[in-house]
XYZ file of N, CA and C in Angstrom:
804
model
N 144.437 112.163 -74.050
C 144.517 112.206 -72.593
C 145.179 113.477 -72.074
N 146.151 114.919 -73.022
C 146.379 115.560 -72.430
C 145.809 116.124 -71.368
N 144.181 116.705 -72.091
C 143.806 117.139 -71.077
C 143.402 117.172 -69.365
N 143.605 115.503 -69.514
C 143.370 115.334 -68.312
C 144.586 115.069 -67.468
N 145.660 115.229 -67.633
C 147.141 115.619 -67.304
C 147.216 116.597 -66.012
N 147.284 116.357 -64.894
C 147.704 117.153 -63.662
C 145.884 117.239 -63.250
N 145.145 117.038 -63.753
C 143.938 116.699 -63.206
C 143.596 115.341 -62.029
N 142.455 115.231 -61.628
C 142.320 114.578 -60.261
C 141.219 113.423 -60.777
N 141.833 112.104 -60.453
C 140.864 110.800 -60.368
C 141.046 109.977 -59.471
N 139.593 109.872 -58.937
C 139.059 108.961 -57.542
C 138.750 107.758 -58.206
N 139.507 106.608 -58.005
C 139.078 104.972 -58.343
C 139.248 104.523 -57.256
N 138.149 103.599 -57.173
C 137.701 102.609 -56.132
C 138.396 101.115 -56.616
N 138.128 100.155 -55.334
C 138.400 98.997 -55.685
C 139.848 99.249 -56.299
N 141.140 99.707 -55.080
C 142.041 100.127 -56.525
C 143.206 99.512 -56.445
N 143.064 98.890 -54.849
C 144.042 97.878 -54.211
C 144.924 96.831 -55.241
N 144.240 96.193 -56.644
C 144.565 94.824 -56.896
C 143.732 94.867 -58.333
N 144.390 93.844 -59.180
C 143.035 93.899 -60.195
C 143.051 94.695 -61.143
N 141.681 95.158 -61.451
C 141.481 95.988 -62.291
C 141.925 97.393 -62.144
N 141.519 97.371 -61.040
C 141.613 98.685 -60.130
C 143.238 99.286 -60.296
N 143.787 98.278 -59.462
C 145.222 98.637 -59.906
C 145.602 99.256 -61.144
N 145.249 98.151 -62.045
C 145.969 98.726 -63.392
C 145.444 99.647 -63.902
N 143.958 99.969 -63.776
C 143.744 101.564 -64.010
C 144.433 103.076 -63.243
N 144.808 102.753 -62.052
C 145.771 103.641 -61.244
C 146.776 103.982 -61.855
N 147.631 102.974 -62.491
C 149.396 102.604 -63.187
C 148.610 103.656 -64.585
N 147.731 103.273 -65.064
C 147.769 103.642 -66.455
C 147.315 105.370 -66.516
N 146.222 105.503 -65.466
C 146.194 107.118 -65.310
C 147.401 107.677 -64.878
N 148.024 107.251 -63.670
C 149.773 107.822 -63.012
C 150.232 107.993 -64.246
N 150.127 106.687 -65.259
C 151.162 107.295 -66.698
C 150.972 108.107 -68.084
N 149.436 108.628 -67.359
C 148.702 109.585 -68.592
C 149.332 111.540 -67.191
N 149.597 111.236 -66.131
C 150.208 112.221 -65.795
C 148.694 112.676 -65.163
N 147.791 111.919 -64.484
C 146.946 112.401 -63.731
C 146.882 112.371 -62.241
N 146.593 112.266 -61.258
C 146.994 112.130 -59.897
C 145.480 111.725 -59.801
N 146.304 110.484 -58.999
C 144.600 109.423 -58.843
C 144.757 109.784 -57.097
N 143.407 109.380 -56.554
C 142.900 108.664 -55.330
C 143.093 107.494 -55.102
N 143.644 106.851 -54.457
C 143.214 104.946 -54.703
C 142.750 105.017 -53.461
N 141.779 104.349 -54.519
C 140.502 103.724 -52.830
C 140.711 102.251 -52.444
N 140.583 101.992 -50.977
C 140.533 100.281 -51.097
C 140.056 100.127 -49.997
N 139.759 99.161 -49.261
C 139.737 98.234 -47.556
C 141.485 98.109 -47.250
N 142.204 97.628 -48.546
C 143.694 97.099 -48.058
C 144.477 97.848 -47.922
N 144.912 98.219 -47.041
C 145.966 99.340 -46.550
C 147.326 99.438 -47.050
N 147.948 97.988 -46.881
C 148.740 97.597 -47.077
C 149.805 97.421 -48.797
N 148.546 96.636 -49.598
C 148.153 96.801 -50.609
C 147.828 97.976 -51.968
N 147.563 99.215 -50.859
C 147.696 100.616 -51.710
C 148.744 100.707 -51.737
N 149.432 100.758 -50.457
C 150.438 101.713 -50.014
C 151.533 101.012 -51.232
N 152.214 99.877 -50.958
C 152.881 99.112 -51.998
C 152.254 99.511 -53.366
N 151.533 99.598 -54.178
C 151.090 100.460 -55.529
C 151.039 102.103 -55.332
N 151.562 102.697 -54.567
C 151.777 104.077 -54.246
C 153.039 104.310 -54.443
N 154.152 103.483 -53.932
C 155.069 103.180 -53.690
C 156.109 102.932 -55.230
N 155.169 102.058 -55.852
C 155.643 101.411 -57.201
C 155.530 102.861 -57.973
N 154.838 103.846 -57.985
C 154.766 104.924 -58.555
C 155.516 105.935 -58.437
N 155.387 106.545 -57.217
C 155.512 107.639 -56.799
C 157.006 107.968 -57.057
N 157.764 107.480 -57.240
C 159.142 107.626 -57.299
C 159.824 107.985 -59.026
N 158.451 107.763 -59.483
C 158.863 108.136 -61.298
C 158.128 108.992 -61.359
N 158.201 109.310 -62.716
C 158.271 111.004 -63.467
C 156.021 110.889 -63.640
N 155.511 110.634 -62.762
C 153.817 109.746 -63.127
C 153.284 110.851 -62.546
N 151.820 111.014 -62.359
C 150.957 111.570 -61.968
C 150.973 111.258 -59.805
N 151.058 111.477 -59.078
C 151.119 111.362 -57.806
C 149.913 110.486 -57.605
N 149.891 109.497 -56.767
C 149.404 108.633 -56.070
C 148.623 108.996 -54.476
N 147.843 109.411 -54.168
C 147.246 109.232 -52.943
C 146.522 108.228 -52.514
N 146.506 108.087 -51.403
C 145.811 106.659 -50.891
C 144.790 106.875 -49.813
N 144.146 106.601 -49.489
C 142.861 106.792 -48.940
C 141.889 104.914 -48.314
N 142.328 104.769 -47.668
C 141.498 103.611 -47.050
C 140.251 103.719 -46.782
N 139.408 103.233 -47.428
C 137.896 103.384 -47.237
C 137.450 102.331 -47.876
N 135.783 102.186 -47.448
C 134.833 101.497 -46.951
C 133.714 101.622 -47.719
N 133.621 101.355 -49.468
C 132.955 102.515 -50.520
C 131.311 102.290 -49.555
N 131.221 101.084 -49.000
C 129.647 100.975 -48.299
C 129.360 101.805 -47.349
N 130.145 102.778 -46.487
C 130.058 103.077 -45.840
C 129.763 104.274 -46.022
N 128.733 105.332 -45.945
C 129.006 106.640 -47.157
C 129.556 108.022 -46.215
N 129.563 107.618 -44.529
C 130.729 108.560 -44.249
C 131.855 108.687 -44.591
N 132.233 107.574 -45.151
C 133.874 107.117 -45.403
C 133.679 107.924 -46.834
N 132.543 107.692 -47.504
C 133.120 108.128 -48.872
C 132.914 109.562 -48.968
N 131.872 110.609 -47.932
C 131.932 111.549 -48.227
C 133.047 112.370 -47.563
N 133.623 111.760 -46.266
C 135.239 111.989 -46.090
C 136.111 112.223 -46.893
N 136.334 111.206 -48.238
C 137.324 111.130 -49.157
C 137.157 112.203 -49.986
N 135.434 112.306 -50.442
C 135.516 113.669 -51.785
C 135.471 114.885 -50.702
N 134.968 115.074 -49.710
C 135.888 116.551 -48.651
C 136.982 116.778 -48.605
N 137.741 115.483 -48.276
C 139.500 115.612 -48.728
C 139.983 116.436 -49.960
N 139.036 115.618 -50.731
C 139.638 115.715 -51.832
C 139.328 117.498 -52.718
N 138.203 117.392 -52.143
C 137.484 118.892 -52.460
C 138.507 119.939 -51.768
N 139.223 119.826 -50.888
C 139.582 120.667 -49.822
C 140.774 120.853 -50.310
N 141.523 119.929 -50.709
C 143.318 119.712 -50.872
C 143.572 119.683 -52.018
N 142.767 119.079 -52.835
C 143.058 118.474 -54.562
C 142.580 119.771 -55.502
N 140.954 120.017 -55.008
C 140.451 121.245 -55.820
C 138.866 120.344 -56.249
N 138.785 118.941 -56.044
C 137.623 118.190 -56.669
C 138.338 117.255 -57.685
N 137.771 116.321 -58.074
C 137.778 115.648 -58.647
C 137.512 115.439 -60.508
N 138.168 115.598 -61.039
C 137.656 115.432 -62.486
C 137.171 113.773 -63.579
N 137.784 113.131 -62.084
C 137.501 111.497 -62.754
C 137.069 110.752 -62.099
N 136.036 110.381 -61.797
C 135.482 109.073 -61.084
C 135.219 107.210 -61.682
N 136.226 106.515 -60.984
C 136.636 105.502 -61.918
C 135.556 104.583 -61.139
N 134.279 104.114 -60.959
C 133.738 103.451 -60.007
C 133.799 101.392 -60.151
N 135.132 101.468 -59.614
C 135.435 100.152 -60.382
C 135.477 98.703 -58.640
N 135.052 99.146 -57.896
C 134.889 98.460 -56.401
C 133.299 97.627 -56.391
N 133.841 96.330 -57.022
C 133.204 95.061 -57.382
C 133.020 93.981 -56.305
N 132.130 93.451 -56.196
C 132.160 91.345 -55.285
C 131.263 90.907 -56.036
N 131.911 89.491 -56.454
C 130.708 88.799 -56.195
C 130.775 87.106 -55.051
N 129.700 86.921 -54.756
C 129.272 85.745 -54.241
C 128.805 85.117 -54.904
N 129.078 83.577 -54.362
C 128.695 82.318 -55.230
C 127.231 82.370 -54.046
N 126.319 82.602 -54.768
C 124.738 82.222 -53.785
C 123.617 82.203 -54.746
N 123.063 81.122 -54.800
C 121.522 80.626 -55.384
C 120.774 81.298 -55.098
N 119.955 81.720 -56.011
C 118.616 82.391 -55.529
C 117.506 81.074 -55.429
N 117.929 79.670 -54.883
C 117.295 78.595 -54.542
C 117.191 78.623 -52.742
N 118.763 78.792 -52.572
C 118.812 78.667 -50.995
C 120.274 79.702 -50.721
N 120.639 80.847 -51.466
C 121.426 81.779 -50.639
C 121.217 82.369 -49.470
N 122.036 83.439 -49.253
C 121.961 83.408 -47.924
C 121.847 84.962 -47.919
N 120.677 85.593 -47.209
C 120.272 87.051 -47.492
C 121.868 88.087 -47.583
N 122.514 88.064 -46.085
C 123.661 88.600 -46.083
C 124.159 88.691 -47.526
N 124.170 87.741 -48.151
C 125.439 87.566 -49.535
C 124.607 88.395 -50.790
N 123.362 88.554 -50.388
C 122.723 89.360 -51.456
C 123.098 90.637 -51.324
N 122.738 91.165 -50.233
C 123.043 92.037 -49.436
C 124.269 92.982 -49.677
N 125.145 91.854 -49.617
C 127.143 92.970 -49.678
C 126.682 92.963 -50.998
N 126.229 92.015 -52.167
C 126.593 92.377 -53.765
C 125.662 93.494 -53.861
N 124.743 93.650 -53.289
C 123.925 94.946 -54.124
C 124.926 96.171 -53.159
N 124.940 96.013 -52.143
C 125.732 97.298 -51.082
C 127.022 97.961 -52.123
N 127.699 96.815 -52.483
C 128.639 97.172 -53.085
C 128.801 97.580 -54.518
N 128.278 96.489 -55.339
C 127.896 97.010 -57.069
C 126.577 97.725 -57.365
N 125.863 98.118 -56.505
C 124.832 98.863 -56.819
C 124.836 100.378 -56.001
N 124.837 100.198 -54.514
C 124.148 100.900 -53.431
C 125.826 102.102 -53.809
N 126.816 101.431 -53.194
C 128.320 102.028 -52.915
C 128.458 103.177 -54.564
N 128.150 102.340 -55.673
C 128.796 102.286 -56.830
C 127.454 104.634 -57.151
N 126.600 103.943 -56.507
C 125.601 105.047 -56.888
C 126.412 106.175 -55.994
N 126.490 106.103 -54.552
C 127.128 107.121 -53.541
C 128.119 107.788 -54.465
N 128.949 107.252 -54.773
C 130.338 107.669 -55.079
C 129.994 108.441 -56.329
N 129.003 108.045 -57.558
C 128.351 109.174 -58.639
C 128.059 109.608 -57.934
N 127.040 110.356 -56.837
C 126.429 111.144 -56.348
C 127.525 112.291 -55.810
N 128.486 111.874 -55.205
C 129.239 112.578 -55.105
C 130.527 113.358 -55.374
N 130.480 112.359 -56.659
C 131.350 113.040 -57.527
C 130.762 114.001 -58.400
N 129.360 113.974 -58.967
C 128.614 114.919 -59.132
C 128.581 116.289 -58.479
N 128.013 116.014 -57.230
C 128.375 117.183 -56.505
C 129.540 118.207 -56.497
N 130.480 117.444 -56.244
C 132.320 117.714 -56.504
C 132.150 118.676 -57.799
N 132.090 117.841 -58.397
C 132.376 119.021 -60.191
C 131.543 119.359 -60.311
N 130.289 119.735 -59.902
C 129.519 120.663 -60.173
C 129.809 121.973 -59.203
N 130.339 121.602 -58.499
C 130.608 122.717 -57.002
C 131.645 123.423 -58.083
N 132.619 122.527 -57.822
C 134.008 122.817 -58.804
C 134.132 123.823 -59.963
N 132.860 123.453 -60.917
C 132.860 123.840 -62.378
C 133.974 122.525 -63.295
N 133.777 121.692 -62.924
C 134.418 120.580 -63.317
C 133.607 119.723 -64.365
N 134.149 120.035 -65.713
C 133.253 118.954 -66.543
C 133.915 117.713 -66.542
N 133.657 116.739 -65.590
C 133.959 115.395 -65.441
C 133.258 114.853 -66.192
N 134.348 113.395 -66.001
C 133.865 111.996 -66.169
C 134.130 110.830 -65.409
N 132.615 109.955 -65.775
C 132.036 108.914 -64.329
C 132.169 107.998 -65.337
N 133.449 106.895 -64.873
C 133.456 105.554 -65.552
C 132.838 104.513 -64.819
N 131.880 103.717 -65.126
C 131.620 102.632 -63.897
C 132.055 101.405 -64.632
N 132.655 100.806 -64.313
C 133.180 99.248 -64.177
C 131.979 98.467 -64.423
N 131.477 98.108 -65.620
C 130.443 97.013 -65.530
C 130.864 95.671 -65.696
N 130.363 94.740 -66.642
C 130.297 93.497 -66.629
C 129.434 93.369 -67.898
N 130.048 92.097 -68.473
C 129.239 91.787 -69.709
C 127.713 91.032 -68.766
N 127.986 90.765 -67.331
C 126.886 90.133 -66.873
C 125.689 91.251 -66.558
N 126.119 92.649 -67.037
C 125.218 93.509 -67.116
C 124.108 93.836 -68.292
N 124.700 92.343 -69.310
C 124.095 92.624 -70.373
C 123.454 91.709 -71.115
N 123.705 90.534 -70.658
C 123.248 88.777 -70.539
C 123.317 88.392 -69.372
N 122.626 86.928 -69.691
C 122.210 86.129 -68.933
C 123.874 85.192 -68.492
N 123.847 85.812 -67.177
C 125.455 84.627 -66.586
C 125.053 83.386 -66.947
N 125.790 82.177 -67.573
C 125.903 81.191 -67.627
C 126.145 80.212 -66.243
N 126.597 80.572 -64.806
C 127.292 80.271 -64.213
C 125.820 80.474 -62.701
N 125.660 78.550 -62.721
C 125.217 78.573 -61.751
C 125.324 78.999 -60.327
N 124.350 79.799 -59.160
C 124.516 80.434 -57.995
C 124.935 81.619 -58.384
N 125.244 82.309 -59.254
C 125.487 83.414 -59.829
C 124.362 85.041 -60.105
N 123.194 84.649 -60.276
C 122.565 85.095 -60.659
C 122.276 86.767 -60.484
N 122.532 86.589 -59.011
C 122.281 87.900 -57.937
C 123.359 89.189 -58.502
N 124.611 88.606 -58.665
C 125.625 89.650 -58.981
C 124.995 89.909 -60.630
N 124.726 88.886 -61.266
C 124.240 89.271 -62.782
C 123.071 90.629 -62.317
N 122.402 90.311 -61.659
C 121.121 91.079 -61.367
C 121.731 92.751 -61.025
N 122.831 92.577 -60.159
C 123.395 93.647 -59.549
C 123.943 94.670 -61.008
N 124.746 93.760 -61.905
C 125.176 94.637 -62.926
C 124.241 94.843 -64.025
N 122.963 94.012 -63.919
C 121.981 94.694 -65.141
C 121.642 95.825 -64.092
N 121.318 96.200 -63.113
C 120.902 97.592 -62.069
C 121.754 98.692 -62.923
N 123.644 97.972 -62.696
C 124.133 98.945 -63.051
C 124.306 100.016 -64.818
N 123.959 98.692 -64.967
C 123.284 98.946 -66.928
C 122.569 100.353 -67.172
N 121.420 99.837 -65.807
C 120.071 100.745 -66.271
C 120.215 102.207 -65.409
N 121.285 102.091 -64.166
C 121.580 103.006 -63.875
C 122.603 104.227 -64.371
N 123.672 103.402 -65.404
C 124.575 104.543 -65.896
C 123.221 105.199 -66.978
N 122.633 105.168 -67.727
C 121.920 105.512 -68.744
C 120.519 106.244 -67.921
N 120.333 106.176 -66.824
C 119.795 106.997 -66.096
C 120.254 108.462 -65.265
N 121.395 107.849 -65.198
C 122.464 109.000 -64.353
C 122.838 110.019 -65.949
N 122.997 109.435 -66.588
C 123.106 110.286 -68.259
C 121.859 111.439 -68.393
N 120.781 110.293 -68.597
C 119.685 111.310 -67.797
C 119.643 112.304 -67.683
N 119.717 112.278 -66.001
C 119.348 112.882 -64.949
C 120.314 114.120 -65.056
N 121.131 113.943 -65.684
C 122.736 114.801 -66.065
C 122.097 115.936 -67.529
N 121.293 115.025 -68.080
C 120.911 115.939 -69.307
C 120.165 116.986 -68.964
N 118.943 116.334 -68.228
C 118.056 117.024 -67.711
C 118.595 118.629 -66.942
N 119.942 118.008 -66.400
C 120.067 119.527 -65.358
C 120.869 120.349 -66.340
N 121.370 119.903 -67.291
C 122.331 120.454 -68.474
C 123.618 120.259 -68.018
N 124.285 119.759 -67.515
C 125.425 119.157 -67.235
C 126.081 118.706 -68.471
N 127.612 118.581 -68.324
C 128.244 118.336 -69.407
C 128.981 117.046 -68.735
N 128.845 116.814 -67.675
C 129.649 115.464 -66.926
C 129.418 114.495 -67.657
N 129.977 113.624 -68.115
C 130.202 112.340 -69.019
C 130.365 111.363 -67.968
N 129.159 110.146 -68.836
C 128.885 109.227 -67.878
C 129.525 107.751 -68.568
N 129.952 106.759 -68.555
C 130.445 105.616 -69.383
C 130.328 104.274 -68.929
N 130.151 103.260 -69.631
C 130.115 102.217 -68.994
C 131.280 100.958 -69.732
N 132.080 100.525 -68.795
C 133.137 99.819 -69.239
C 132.699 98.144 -69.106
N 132.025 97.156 -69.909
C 132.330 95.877 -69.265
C 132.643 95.130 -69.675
N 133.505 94.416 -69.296
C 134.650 93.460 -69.670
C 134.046 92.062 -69.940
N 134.648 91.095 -70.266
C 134.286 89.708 -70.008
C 134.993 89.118 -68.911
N 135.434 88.056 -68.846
C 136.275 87.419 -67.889
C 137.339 87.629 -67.783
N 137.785 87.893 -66.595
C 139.210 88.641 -66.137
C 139.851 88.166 -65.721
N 141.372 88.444 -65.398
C 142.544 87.649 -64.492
C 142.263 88.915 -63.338
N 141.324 88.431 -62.345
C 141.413 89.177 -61.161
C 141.243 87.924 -60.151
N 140.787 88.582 -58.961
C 140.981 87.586 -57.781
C 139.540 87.077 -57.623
N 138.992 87.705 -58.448
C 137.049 87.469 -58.058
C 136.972 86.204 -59.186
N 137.496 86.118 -60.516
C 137.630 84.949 -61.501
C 138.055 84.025 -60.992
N 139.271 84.103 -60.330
C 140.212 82.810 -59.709
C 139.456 82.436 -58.765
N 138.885 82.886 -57.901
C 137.938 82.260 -56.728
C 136.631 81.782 -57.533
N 136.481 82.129 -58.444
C 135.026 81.620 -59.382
C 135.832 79.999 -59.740
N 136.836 80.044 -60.697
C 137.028 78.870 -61.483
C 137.357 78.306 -60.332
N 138.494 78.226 -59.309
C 138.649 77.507 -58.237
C 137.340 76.600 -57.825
N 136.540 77.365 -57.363
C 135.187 76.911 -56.973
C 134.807 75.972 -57.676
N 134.625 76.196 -59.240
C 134.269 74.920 -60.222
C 134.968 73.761 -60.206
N 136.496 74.209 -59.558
C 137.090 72.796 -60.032
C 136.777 71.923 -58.621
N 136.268 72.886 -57.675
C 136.429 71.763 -56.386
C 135.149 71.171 -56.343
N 134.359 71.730 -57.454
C 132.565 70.634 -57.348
C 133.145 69.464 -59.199
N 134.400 69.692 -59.303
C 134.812 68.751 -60.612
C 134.314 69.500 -61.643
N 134.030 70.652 -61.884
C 132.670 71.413 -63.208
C 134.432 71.813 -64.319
N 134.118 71.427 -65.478
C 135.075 72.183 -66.081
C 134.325 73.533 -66.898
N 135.437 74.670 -66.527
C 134.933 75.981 -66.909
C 135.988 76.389 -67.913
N 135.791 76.221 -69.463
C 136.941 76.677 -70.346
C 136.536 78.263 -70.786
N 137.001 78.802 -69.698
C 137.316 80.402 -70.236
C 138.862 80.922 -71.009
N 138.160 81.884 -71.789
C 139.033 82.830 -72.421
C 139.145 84.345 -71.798
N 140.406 84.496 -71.445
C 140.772 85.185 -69.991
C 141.141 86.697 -70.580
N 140.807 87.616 -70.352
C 141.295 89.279 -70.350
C 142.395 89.335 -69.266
N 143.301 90.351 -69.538
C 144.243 90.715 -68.489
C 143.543 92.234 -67.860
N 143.811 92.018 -66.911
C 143.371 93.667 -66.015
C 144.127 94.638 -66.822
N 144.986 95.031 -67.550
C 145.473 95.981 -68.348
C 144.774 95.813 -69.597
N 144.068 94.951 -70.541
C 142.566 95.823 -71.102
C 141.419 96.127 -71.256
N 141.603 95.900 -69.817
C 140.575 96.630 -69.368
C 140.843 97.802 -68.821
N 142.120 98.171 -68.437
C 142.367 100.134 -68.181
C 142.683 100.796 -69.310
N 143.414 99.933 -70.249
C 143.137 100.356 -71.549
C 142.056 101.083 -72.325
N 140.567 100.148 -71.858
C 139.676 100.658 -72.485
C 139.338 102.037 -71.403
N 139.503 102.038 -70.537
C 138.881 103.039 -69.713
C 139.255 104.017 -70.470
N 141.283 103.839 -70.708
C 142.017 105.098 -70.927
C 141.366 105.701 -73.036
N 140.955 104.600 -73.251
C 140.198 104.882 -74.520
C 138.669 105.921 -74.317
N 137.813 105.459 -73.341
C 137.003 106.465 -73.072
C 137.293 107.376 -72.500
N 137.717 107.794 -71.639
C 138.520 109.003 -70.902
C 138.979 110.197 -72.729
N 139.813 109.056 -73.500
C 140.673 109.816 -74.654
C 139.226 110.906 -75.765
N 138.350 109.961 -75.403
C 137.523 111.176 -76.236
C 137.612 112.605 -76.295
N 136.809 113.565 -77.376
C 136.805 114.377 -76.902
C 135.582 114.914 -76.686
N 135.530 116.046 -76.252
C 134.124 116.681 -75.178
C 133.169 116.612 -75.572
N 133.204 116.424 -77.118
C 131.810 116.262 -77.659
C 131.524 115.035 -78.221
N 132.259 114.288 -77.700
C 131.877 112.182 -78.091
C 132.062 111.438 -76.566
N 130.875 110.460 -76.992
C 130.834 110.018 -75.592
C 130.847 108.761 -76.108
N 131.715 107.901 -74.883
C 131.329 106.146 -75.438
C 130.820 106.019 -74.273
N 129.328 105.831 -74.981
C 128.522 105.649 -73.557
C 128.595 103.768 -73.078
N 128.486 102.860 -73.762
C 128.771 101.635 -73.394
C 130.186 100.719 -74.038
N 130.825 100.304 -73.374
C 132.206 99.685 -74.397
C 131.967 98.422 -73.461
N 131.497 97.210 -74.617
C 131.968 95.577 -73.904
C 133.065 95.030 -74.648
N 133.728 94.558 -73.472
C 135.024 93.689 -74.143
C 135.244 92.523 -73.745
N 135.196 91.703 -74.588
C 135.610 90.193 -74.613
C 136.824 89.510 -74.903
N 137.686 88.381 -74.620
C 138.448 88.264 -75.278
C 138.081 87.684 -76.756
N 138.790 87.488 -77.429
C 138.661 87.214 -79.296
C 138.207 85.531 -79.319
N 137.908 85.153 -79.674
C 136.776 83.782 -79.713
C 136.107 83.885 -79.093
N 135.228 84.514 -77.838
C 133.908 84.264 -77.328
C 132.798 84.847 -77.900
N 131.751 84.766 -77.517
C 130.618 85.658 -77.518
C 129.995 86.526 -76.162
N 129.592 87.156 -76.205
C 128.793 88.281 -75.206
C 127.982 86.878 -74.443
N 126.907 86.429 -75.332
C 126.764 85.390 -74.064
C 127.279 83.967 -74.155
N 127.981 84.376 -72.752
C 128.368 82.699 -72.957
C 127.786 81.513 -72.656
N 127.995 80.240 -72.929
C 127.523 79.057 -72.686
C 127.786 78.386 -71.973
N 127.290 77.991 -70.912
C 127.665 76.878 -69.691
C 126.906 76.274 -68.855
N 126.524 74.585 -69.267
C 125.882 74.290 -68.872
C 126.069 73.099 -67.521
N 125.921 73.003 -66.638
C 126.369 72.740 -65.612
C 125.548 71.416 -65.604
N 126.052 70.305 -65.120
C 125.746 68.621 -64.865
C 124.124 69.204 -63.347
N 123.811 67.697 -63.592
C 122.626 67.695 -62.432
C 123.547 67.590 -61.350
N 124.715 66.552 -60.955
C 125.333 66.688 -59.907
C 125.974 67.665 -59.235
N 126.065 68.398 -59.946
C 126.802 69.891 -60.064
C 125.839 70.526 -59.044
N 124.541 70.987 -59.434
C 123.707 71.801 -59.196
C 123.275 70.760 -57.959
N 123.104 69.431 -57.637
C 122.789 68.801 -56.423
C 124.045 69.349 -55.299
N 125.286 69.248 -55.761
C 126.607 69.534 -54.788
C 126.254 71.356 -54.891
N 125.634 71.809 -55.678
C 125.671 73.545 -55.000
C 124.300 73.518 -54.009
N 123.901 72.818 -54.243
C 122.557 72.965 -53.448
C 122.728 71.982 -51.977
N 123.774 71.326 -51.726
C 123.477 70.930 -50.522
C 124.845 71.198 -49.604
N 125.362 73.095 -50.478
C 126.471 73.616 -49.743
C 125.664 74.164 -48.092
C-alpha cells in the first residue's frame, strides 16, 4: 500500500457500512479519501473520528451518486484541489425487497439508478480524472456474490439482476481500458452477507413474515480488508474478481421459502 500513501480516493456509499470501514482502513494506509454519502451528518462524525490522528485526511462531500451533476461536481473538486483522483472505491449500494410478480416500477428503478446507472458515472469519471491526470488508477466496484448466483431470497431478484450487470460491466470496462491502452486497474470485490444496514433490514423483514433465515455473517472490516488486499498488488497483477464468504457457506446459497411465505409477499 505504500504507494498509494498521500494519494487520493473517492468512495461512495461511505456514510456507514462497508463504506465506512473502507474510509478508516485507507485513512490508515495514509491515503486521503473523499467520502461520499446522502448523510451529512453521518460523514461528518467519521471525518471527525479521523482527522485528529496521524491518518490520511478525510474530506467529505455530500452527494447524490444518481444525480451525475452532483458527481461531476465532486471529481471537478477534486480535479481542481486534490490533483485527481487515484482510487475509485464504487461501493454506494440498495436493495429493495420487490417481486418481479407484482413490484413496483419505482423500486426497480432506484436499484438499477444506483448499482448499475450511478456505479457506471462515477467509472466514467474517474477515468477521465486519471487519464487527464496521467494517473494510473484503480476502480474497485463493490459487488455481491448475488453478482454471481442465483439469490436464494424471495422478491429479491431485481438487485441480483442489478449485480450480475455489474459482473459483466467491470470485465467490460477492463475492456474498453485495454483497448485504449490504459493501465487503470479495474476490480471486483463481492462479499457474501454482511453486518450492514441493507442485511438487517433483509433478515428483519424475514422474521416479520415468520421465514427463518440462518446466515453466516461477514463484518464490514473484511470486506475493506479485501479491497485493501487488491489495492496491495502490484502494477503488474490484477485481482480482477475476489468473492468472499464467510467459512461454512457456499457461493450459492440455499433458501427455500414456505408457500405461505411467498402468499404473505405477494399480498404486500
Amino acid at each position: 500500500m505504500e504507494r498509494w500513501s498521500g494519494k487520493v480516493a473517492i468512495v461512495t456509499g461511505a456514510s456507514a457500512g462497508i463504506g465506512a470501514a473502507i474510509v478508516v482502513k485507507l485513512a490508515k494506509s495514509g491515503v486521503h479519501v473523499v467520502a461520499l454519502a446522502r448523510r451529512e451528518n453521518e460523514l461528518k462524525e467519521l471525518a471527525e473520528s479521523l482527522n485528529d490522528k496521524d491518518y490520511g485526511t478525510i474530506y467529505t462531500k455530500v452527494c447524490d451518486v444518481t444525480n451525475e451533476q452532483d458527481v461531476k461536481n465532486v471529481f471537478s473538486w477534486v480535479d481542481s484541489t486534490l490533483g485527481g483522483p487515484s482510487i475509485l472505491i464504487n461501493n454506494a449500494g440498495v436493495s429493495k425487497v420487490s417481486s418481479l410478480l407484482n413490484g413496483k416500477l419505482e423500486d426497480w428503478q432506484e436499484i438499477f439508478n444506483v448499482n448499475v446507472m450511478a456505479l457506471s458515472v462515477c467509472s466514467r469519471e474517474a477515468y477521465k480524472s486519471m487519464t487527464k491526470n496521467k494517473i494510473d488508477g484503480h476502480i474497485i466496484q463493490i459487488n455481491s456474490i448475488s453478482g454471481h448466483s442465483l439469490t436464494p431470497n424471495f422478491a429479491h431478484k431485481m438487485y441480483n439482476a442489478s449485480k450480475q450487470a455489474v459482473t459483466a460491466l467491470c470485465d467490460g470496462l477492463r475492456h474498453e481500458l485495454q483497448l485504449t491502452g490504459s493501465k487503470i486497474k479495474v476490480s471486483s470485490v463481492s462479499p457474501g452477507p454482511t453486518a450492514t444496514d441493507m442485511l438487517t433490514n433483509l433478515i428483519k423483514y424475514h422474521k416479520e413474515l415468520k421465514t427463518t433465515v440462518n446466515y453466516k455473517i461477514l463484518d464490514a472490516e473484511d470486506v475493506a480488508n479485501a479491497v485493501i488486499s487488491s489495492l496491495a498488488t502490484p502494477p503488474n497483477v490484477l485481482i480482477a474478481e475476489m468473492i468472499i464468504i464467510p467459512t461454512g457457506v457456499t457461493i450459492q446459497m440455499h433458501f427455500q421459502p414456505s408457500s405461505q411465505v411467498v402468499e404473505n409477499l405477494l399480498n404486500l
